[in-house]
Coordinates of C-alpha atoms in Angstrom, one line a residue:
M1 CA 75.3 136.1 124.0
A2 CA 72.2 134.1 123.8
L3 CA 69.3 135.1 121.6
S4 CA 65.7 135.2 122.5
A5 CA 62.8 133.0 121.1
Q6 CA 61.1 136.1 119.9
S7 CA 64.2 137.3 117.8
S8 CA 64.9 133.7 116.7
A9 CA 61.2 133.4 115.2
L10 CA 61.6 136.3 112.8
W11 CA 62.0 135.3 109.1
A12 CA 64.1 136.6 106.4
K13 CA 63.1 134.6 103.5
K14 CA 60.0 132.3 103.0
R15 CA 58.6 130.2 100.1
S16 CA 56.9 127.1 99.2
V17 CA 58.2 124.3 96.7
D18 CA 55.7 121.4 95.7
G19 CA 53.8 121.8 98.9
H20 CA 56.9 121.9 101.1
H21 CA 57.2 125.1 103.2
L22 CA 60.6 126.6 103.4
W23 CA 62.0 129.6 105.3
L24 CA 65.2 131.4 106.4
P25 CA 65.4 132.7 109.8
L26 CA 66.4 136.4 109.9
I27 CA 69.2 135.7 112.3
T28 CA 70.3 132.9 109.9
H29 CA 70.7 135.5 107.1
L30 CA 72.2 138.2 109.2
V31 CA 75.2 135.8 110.2
D32 CA 75.5 134.6 106.8
A33 CA 75.8 137.8 105.6
Q34 CA 78.5 139.1 108.2
N35 CA 80.5 135.9 107.2
V36 CA 80.4 136.5 103.8
I37 CA 81.3 140.2 104.0
N38 CA 84.1 139.6 106.2
W39 CA 85.3 136.9 103.6
L40 CA 84.8 139.3 100.7
M41 CA 86.9 142.1 102.2
N42 CA 89.8 140.0 102.9
H43 CA 89.9 137.6 100.2
W44 CA 88.0 139.1 97.3
L45 CA 88.3 143.1 97.5
A46 CA 91.3 144.5 95.5
E47 CA 94.1 145.5 97.7
G48 CA 93.9 149.1 96.4
Q49 CA 90.4 149.3 97.8
R50 CA 91.4 148.1 101.0
Q51 CA 94.2 150.9 101.3
L52 CA 91.5 153.3 100.3
L53 CA 89.2 152.2 103.2
C54 CA 92.3 152.4 105.6
Q55 CA 93.0 155.9 104.7
S56 CA 90.4 156.8 107.4
L57 CA 90.1 153.7 109.3
S58 CA 92.6 151.3 111.1
A59 CA 93.0 147.5 110.0
E60 CA 91.0 146.5 113.3
D61 CA 88.2 149.2 113.0
L62 CA 87.8 148.3 109.4
Q63 CA 87.2 144.6 110.1
K64 CA 84.7 145.5 112.8
L65 CA 82.9 147.9 110.9
V66 CA 82.8 145.7 107.9
K67 CA 81.2 142.8 110.3
F68 CA 78.9 145.3 111.7
L69 CA 77.3 146.3 108.1
G70 CA 77.1 142.8 107.1
F71 CA 75.0 141.7 110.1
M72 CA 73.0 145.0 110.4
H73 CA 72.1 145.2 106.5
D74 CA 68.7 143.5 107.0
L75 CA 67.7 144.8 110.6
G76 CA 64.8 146.4 108.8
K77 CA 63.2 143.0 108.4
A78 CA 62.7 143.0 112.2
T79 CA 59.7 144.9 111.7
A80 CA 55.7 144.4 111.7
A81 CA 55.8 145.8 107.9
F82 CA 58.2 143.0 107.0
Q83 CA 57.0 140.2 109.1
L84 CA 53.5 140.5 108.0
K85 CA 54.3 140.4 104.4
P86 CA 52.7 137.7 102.2
A87 CA 54.6 135.0 100.3
Y88 CA 55.3 136.1 96.7
N89 CA 53.8 132.9 95.4
G90 CA 50.4 133.6 97.6
D91 CA 50.8 130.7 99.8
Q92 CA 48.6 131.7 102.7
E93 CA 49.0 128.4 104.5
L94 CA 52.8 129.2 104.8
D95 CA 52.0 132.8 105.7
H96 CA 49.8 131.5 108.6
E97 CA 52.2 129.1 109.6
L98 CA 55.0 131.6 110.2
R99 CA 52.6 134.2 111.7
D100 CA 51.3 131.6 114.3
Q101 CA 55.1 131.2 115.2
L102 CA 55.3 134.9 115.9
T103 CA 52.0 134.7 117.9
F104 CA 53.5 131.8 119.7
N105 CA 56.5 133.7 120.8
G106 CA 54.7 136.7 122.1
F107 CA 53.6 138.7 119.3
Q108 CA 49.8 139.5 119.7
G109 CA 47.1 140.8 117.7
L110 CA 48.7 140.2 114.2
D111 CA 45.6 139.0 112.3
D112 CA 43.8 142.4 112.0
V113 CA 46.8 144.7 111.4
A114 CA 46.6 146.9 108.1
L115 CA 50.1 148.5 107.4
A116 CA 51.3 151.3 104.8
R117 CA 53.6 150.2 102.2
K118 CA 55.8 152.9 103.0
S119 CA 58.8 151.4 105.1
P120 CA 60.7 149.1 102.8
H121 CA 63.3 147.1 104.8
A122 CA 66.8 149.0 103.7
L123 CA 65.2 152.4 104.7
A124 CA 63.6 150.6 107.6
G125 CA 67.1 149.6 108.8
E126 CA 68.5 152.9 108.3
A127 CA 65.7 154.5 110.5
I128 CA 66.1 152.1 113.3
L129 CA 70.1 152.3 113.2
E130 CA 69.9 156.1 113.4
S131 CA 67.7 155.9 116.4
F132 CA 70.0 153.8 118.3
G133 CA 72.8 156.6 117.4
V134 CA 74.8 154.7 114.6
P135 CA 76.5 157.6 112.5
V136 CA 74.4 159.1 109.7
A137 CA 77.1 157.9 107.1
I138 CA 76.9 154.2 108.3
G139 CA 73.2 154.1 108.4
A140 CA 73.0 155.7 104.9
I141 CA 75.1 152.4 103.5
I142 CA 72.3 150.1 105.0
G143 CA 69.6 152.4 103.7
G144 CA 71.1 152.3 100.2
H145 CA 71.8 148.4 99.8
H146 CA 69.2 147.8 97.4
G147 CA 70.1 150.8 95.3
R148 CA 67.9 153.5 96.5
P149 CA 69.3 155.7 99.3
A150 CA 66.9 157.7 101.2
D151 CA 66.0 161.1 99.8
R152 CA 65.1 162.8 103.3
R153 CA 65.8 161.9 106.9
P154 CA 64.9 158.2 107.5
R155 CA 64.2 158.6 111.2
K156 CA 61.2 160.4 110.6
Q157 CA 59.8 157.2 109.5
L158 CA 59.4 156.3 113.2
R159 CA 57.1 159.1 114.0
T160 CA 55.3 159.0 110.4
Y161 CA 54.8 155.2 110.0
T162 CA 55.2 154.1 113.5
A163 CA 53.0 151.0 113.1
N164 CA 54.9 149.7 110.5
Y165 CA 57.9 149.5 112.9
W166 CA 55.9 148.4 116.1
Q167 CA 52.6 147.1 114.7
S168 CA 50.6 149.9 116.7
D169 CA 50.9 153.8 116.6
Q170 CA 49.9 153.9 120.5
N171 CA 49.4 150.4 121.9
A172 CA 52.4 150.1 124.1
A173 CA 51.7 146.4 124.8
L174 CA 51.9 145.8 121.0
Q175 CA 54.6 147.8 120.4
A176 CA 57.0 146.3 123.0
P177 CA 57.9 143.0 121.5
W178 CA 59.2 144.8 118.3
Q179 CA 61.2 147.1 120.0
Q180 CA 62.6 144.5 122.2
V181 CA 63.5 142.4 119.2
Q182 CA 65.1 145.3 117.4
L183 CA 67.3 146.3 120.2
E184 CA 68.3 142.6 120.9
L185 CA 69.5 142.2 117.4
F186 CA 71.3 145.4 117.3
H187 CA 73.2 144.8 120.5
Y188 CA 73.6 140.9 119.4
G189 CA 75.5 142.2 116.0
L190 CA 77.5 144.9 117.9
S191 CA 78.8 142.0 120.2
L192 CA 79.5 139.7 117.2
S193 CA 81.4 142.6 115.3
G194 CA 83.5 143.4 118.1
Y195 CA 81.9 146.4 119.5
Q196 CA 81.4 147.2 123.3
H197 CA 79.2 150.3 122.5
V198 CA 77.3 152.2 119.8
A199 CA 79.7 155.2 120.3
E200 CA 82.5 152.9 119.0
I201 CA 81.3 152.9 115.2
P202 CA 83.2 155.1 113.3
S203 CA 81.8 157.4 110.5
V204 CA 83.4 157.3 107.0
G205 CA 84.0 159.8 104.1
Q206 CA 82.1 159.4 100.8
P207 CA 84.7 157.5 98.9
Q208 CA 84.9 155.0 101.8
A209 CA 81.3 154.9 101.8
V210 CA 80.9 154.2 98.0
I211 CA 83.3 151.2 98.4
L212 CA 81.4 149.8 101.6
E213 CA 78.2 150.3 99.9
G214 CA 79.2 148.3 97.0
L215 CA 80.9 145.5 98.9
L216 CA 77.6 145.4 101.1
I217 CA 75.4 144.9 97.9
M218 CA 77.7 142.2 96.6
T219 CA 77.4 140.6 100.2
D220 CA 73.6 140.5 100.0
W221 CA 73.5 139.1 96.5
L222 CA 75.9 136.4 97.6
A223 CA 74.5 135.8 100.9
S224 CA 70.9 135.7 99.3
S225 CA 71.6 133.0 96.6
E226 CA 70.2 129.8 97.3
F227 CA 71.9 128.0 94.4
L228 CA 75.0 129.1 92.4
D229 CA 73.0 128.9 89.2
D230 CA 69.8 127.5 87.8
D231 CA 71.3 124.9 85.7
T232 CA 73.3 123.0 88.4
Q233 CA 71.2 123.9 91.6
M234 CA 74.7 123.8 93.6
P235 CA 73.6 125.0 96.9
L236 CA 75.1 128.3 98.3
F237 CA 72.8 129.5 101.2
P238 CA 69.6 127.4 101.2
L239 CA 66.4 127.8 103.1
I240 CA 65.3 125.3 105.7
G241 CA 62.3 123.5 106.6
V242 CA 59.7 125.6 108.9
A243 CA 60.1 122.9 111.4
D244 CA 63.7 123.7 111.4
T245 CA 65.3 126.5 113.7
W246 CA 68.4 128.5 113.1
Q247 CA 70.1 126.4 115.9
D248 CA 69.7 123.4 113.9
V249 CA 72.1 125.0 111.2
D250 CA 75.8 124.6 111.3
M251 CA 76.7 128.2 110.3
T252 CA 80.4 127.6 109.8
A253 CA 79.9 124.5 107.6
R254 CA 77.0 126.3 105.8
F255 CA 79.3 129.4 105.1
Q256 CA 82.5 127.3 104.1
Q257 CA 80.5 124.9 101.9
A258 CA 78.9 128.2 100.0
I259 CA 82.1 129.8 99.3
L260 CA 83.8 126.6 98.2
A261 CA 81.1 126.5 95.5
W262 CA 80.9 130.0 94.6
R263 CA 84.7 130.5 94.4
R264 CA 85.5 129.0 91.1
E265 CA 87.9 131.4 89.7
D266 CA 91.4 132.5 90.5
K267 CA 92.3 136.3 91.0
W268 CA 94.1 138.4 88.6
A269 CA 97.5 139.3 89.7
P270 CA 98.4 142.3 87.5
Q271 CA 102.0 142.6 86.8
A272 CA 104.4 145.7 86.0
V273 CA 104.3 146.3 81.9
K274 CA 108.0 145.9 80.8
T275 CA 108.6 149.0 78.8
S276 CA 112.4 148.0 78.0
S277 CA 110.9 145.9 75.2
D278 CA 107.7 146.4 73.0
P279 CA 104.7 145.3 75.1
Y280 CA 102.6 145.3 72.0
Q281 CA 105.0 142.9 70.1
A282 CA 104.8 140.7 72.9
R283 CA 101.1 140.5 73.1
W284 CA 99.8 141.0 69.6
G285 CA 102.8 140.7 67.4
F286 CA 103.1 144.0 65.9
Q287 CA 105.0 147.0 66.7
Q288 CA 103.9 149.8 68.8
N289 CA 102.9 153.1 67.1
S290 CA 104.3 156.6 68.6
V291 CA 100.9 157.3 70.3
Q292 CA 101.0 153.8 72.1
K293 CA 104.7 154.1 73.1
V294 CA 104.0 157.6 74.6
M295 CA 101.1 156.8 76.5
T296 CA 102.5 153.5 77.8
E297 CA 105.7 155.0 79.1
A298 CA 103.8 158.1 80.6
I299 CA 101.8 155.7 82.6
S300 CA 104.8 153.9 83.7
Q301 CA 106.2 156.8 85.0
T302 CA 103.3 158.3 86.8
L303 CA 103.1 158.1 90.6
D304 CA 99.6 158.5 91.3
P305 CA 97.5 157.6 88.2
G306 CA 93.8 158.7 87.6
M307 CA 91.8 158.9 84.8
M308 CA 93.4 158.6 81.2
I309 CA 91.6 159.9 78.1
V310 CA 92.8 158.9 74.8
E311 CA 91.2 160.8 71.4
A312 CA 92.4 159.2 68.3
P313 CA 91.2 158.3 64.7
M314 CA 90.0 154.7 64.0
G315 CA 92.7 152.1 63.5
L316 CA 95.3 153.7 65.5
G317 CA 95.2 150.8 68.0
K318 CA 93.2 152.4 71.1
T319 CA 92.0 149.2 72.2
E320 CA 95.4 147.5 72.6
L321 CA 96.5 150.8 73.9
A322 CA 93.5 150.6 76.7
L323 CA 94.1 146.9 77.6
V324 CA 98.0 147.8 78.1
A325 CA 97.1 150.7 80.1
T326 CA 94.7 148.4 82.1
E327 CA 97.3 146.2 83.1
E328 CA 99.7 149.1 84.1
L329 CA 97.0 151.1 85.9
A330 CA 95.9 147.8 87.9
Y331 CA 99.5 147.2 89.0
K332 CA 100.0 150.7 89.9
T333 CA 96.7 151.0 91.8
Q334 CA 96.4 147.4 93.0
R335 CA 93.0 146.8 91.4
D336 CA 92.4 143.3 89.8
G337 CA 89.3 144.0 87.3
L338 CA 88.1 145.7 84.1
F339 CA 84.7 146.9 82.7
M340 CA 84.8 147.5 78.9
G341 CA 82.0 149.5 77.8
L342 CA 80.6 150.0 74.2
P343 CA 77.6 151.4 72.7
T344 CA 76.0 148.7 70.9
Q345 CA 75.7 144.8 71.2
A346 CA 77.4 144.9 67.7
T347 CA 80.3 146.5 68.9
T348 CA 80.5 144.8 72.1
N349 CA 80.4 141.4 70.5
A350 CA 83.4 142.6 68.3
M351 CA 85.4 143.9 71.2
F352 CA 84.3 140.8 73.3
A353 CA 86.6 138.4 71.1
R354 CA 89.6 140.9 71.3
V355 CA 89.3 141.2 75.1
N356 CA 89.0 137.6 75.5
T357 CA 92.2 137.0 73.6
W358 CA 94.1 139.3 75.9
L359 CA 92.5 137.9 79.1
A360 CA 93.4 134.2 77.9
Q361 CA 97.1 135.6 77.8
L362 CA 97.0 137.0 81.2
A363 CA 95.7 133.9 82.6
D364 CA 98.3 131.8 80.7
R365 CA 101.0 133.9 81.9
Q366 CA 99.6 133.7 85.5
G367 CA 99.1 130.0 85.1
E368 CA 95.3 130.4 86.5
K369 CA 91.8 130.6 85.3
L370 CA 90.3 133.9 84.9
Q371 CA 86.7 134.9 84.5
I372 CA 84.8 137.0 81.9
K373 CA 81.1 138.0 81.5
L374 CA 79.4 139.4 78.4
L375 CA 76.8 141.8 79.8
H376 CA 74.1 142.2 77.0
G377 CA 70.8 140.8 76.5
K378 CA 71.9 138.3 73.6
A379 CA 75.1 137.4 75.2
E380 CA 74.0 133.7 74.9
F381 CA 73.7 134.1 71.2
N382 CA 77.5 135.0 70.7
E383 CA 79.3 131.7 69.6
L384 CA 82.5 132.4 71.3
Y385 CA 80.9 133.1 74.7
R386 CA 78.7 130.3 74.5
H387 CA 81.6 128.0 73.9
L388 CA 83.5 129.3 76.9
P389 CA 83.7 126.8 79.8
R390 CA 81.6 127.4 82.9
A391 CA 82.6 127.7 86.3
T392 CA 80.5 124.7 87.5
N393 CA 82.6 122.4 85.2
V394 CA 85.7 123.9 84.6
N395 CA 87.6 121.2 86.1
Q396 CA 86.2 118.6 83.8
G397 CA 88.3 119.1 80.7
H398 CA 87.4 119.7 77.2
S399 CA 88.0 118.1 74.1
N400 CA 86.4 120.5 71.9
A401 CA 88.8 122.3 69.9
E402 CA 86.7 125.5 70.1
T403 CA 87.1 125.5 73.8
E404 CA 90.8 124.2 74.4
Q405 CA 92.3 127.6 73.2
V406 CA 90.0 129.5 75.7
E407 CA 90.4 126.8 78.6
S408 CA 92.0 129.5 80.9
V409 CA 89.0 131.9 80.6
M410 CA 85.8 131.0 82.0
V411 CA 82.2 132.3 82.7
N412 CA 81.0 132.2 86.6
G413 CA 77.1 131.7 85.8
W414 CA 76.2 133.3 89.2
F415 CA 77.6 136.5 88.0
S416 CA 74.0 137.3 86.1
G417 CA 72.0 140.5 85.9
K418 CA 73.1 143.4 87.8
K419 CA 75.7 141.4 89.6

């Protein structure tokens, strides 16, 4: 299915560096995101999460829906309100260059447009998809992918802020190009996802929607990252020169290069905790106490584990109990991650060393490298954390005695901030 020059002229990102004008065509970003979300679903999402999704969707339906969400996530950028936004650094020459490109491809009267700032692109995408007949639950995932789900029916946006979507409130000639590209991109995305008609798109329940929302947010973070981190400037999904078009980009090679650069760690494969012997003795060199023994055995016998709450005095070994429980629960529910939350930076720093030692043991047993992240504002002042190897140079070897003992645990610099 060919894409028109009008749709190809839309931008998703733009910036200037030392006088060089760069942009990312919208279609490039949409295909990037579709490639990324499909890969994450098949290779990064935990098996237990995939099983939860498949409670209401067949494997084939899930594959199609995930691709659809990836492609459609930024459909709201195919609107007048977004395409006329100025560059963040105030480069008016870049703005004019991309506006002239739109004019050349059939969008007229752009210089005198004044629009209300009431239609952020995530909300706009949800409104457009609802108007095309996409199930409300699926549109809501698009609308919430920047963390702010709509608090009212998004489709009303099309009536209240019509010009934000189609440049004019009433002029049909000005509206037509915007309506055309939105419909064209929608059908293009349908086809790439494996759908023939909008009626084939399934709805989902809230538990499935939550997982899909998180997966889409993860996808957009990754597909929107130009570089792995600020230090190495290793390219992930870079912008291109404004003289280049999306047809000049090898989309397959671009995606493969980005995933190879980003995927620097192995995946934890949880194993069953053996209760025939003392798991605490094997991990920490001390004998389990009665509370630890009872809880470990209880988890090992449960068929459908949920939340486990342990309330006990200090010094009873709740931390070690929690880590053993994590191994058991991860194995039973087929999950592959742990979040450890504490109330202060001081308690977090103290706990970080203990969790890191535990994770290193897991990594050594698995014979692979696993990742860890200290998530508070002064993490870089933590000596242990600062000396952990980074994903960008993890294969270069370390001679420093401080790092040799934690070689199997590393930090992926891309996972910063909210990520």
